[in-house]
Structures are given as C-alpha cells and as structure tokens.
C-alpha positions in Angstrom: 144.8 -53.0 5.4 144.9 -49.7 5.5 146.1 -47.1 3.1 149.9 -46.8 4.7 150.5 -49.9 5.7 149.2 -49.8 1.7 152.0 -46.6 0.9 154.9 -48.8 3.0 154.7 -51.9 1.2 154.6 -50.3 -2.4 157.8 -48.0 -1.6 159.6 -51.2 0.3 158.8 -53.1 -2.9 160.7 -50.4 -4.7 163.5 -50.3 -2.9 164.0 -53.6 -3.5 163.4 -53.4 -7.1 166.3 -51.1 -7.5 168.4 -52.2 -4.4 168.1 -55.8 -7.3 168.5 -53.5 -10.2 170.9 -51.1 -9.6 173.4 -54.2 -8.1 173.4 -56.2 -11.0 173.2 -53.0 -13.8 176.7 -51.9 -11.8 178.7 -55.2 -11.4 177.7 -56.2 -15.0 179.1 -52.7 -16.1 182.3 -54.0 -13.8 182.8 -57.3 -14.3 182.3 -57.2 -18.3 183.4 -53.5 -18.9 184.5 -51.3 -16.8 187.0 -53.8 -15.2 188.4 -54.7 -18.6 189.7 -51.7 -20.1 191.2 -50.9 -17.1 193.4 -53.8 -17.0 192.1 -54.9 -13.3 193.9 -58.1 -11.6 191.2 -61.3 -11.3 190.8 -60.1 -7.6 189.2 -56.8 -8.4 186.4 -59.0 -10.1 186.4 -60.9 -7.2 186.0 -57.8 -5.2 183.0 -56.7 -7.7 181.4 -60.3 -6.9 181.3 -60.1 -3.3 179.9 -56.4 -3.5 177.0 -57.6 -5.7 176.6 -60.6 -3.0 176.7 -58.4 -0.6 174.4 -56.2 -2.0 172.3 -59.3 -2.9 171.7 -60.2 0.5 170.6 -56.9 1.3 168.0 -56.9 -0.8 166.7 -60.7 0.5 166.6 -59.7 4.0 164.5 -56.9 2.7 162.3 -58.8 1.2 161.8 -61.3 3.9 160.7 -58.3 5.8 158.0 -56.8 3.7 156.2 -60.1 3.8 156.3 -60.4 7.1 155.2 -56.7 6.8 152.0 -58.2 4.1 151.4 -61.3 6.5 150.8 -58.6 9.8 148.6 -56.6 7.4 146.3 -59.5 6.5 145.6 -60.1 10.1 
C-alpha cells in the first residue's frame, strides 16, 4: 500500500465514524429530548427515525466502499 492510499482509507474511516456518531447522537437528542419538550406529535418521531435510517444506510454504503478500497490496495 502506498502512503496516499493509506491516508485515503484512514480519511474515509474517520468520515464513516463521524457520520455514525453524529447520526445516532442527533437521533437520540431529537427523539428523547427535543421532540417531547416541544410536544411534537408521533409522526415527527417517525420522521426522525427515517432520517436516522437514511444516515445509517449512507454509512453502510461508505463502509462497503471502504472495504473495496482496502481489498484493492492489498492486491
């Protein structure tokens, strides 16, 4: 592996970690604190859930891309 590939893999891994941590943190804050404090109806909780699901799907796609990058760099 070259140094540039290692840096690209590390950067993608950090990006994935931030997406996962940010998605879950935002989802917890919105679902448990902000929504009930504002008295939002249940349909907004479902909206928050779907937004979190979209963020996790995005992270999953990026994890697959990272896995492919690592496989290509080892050959």
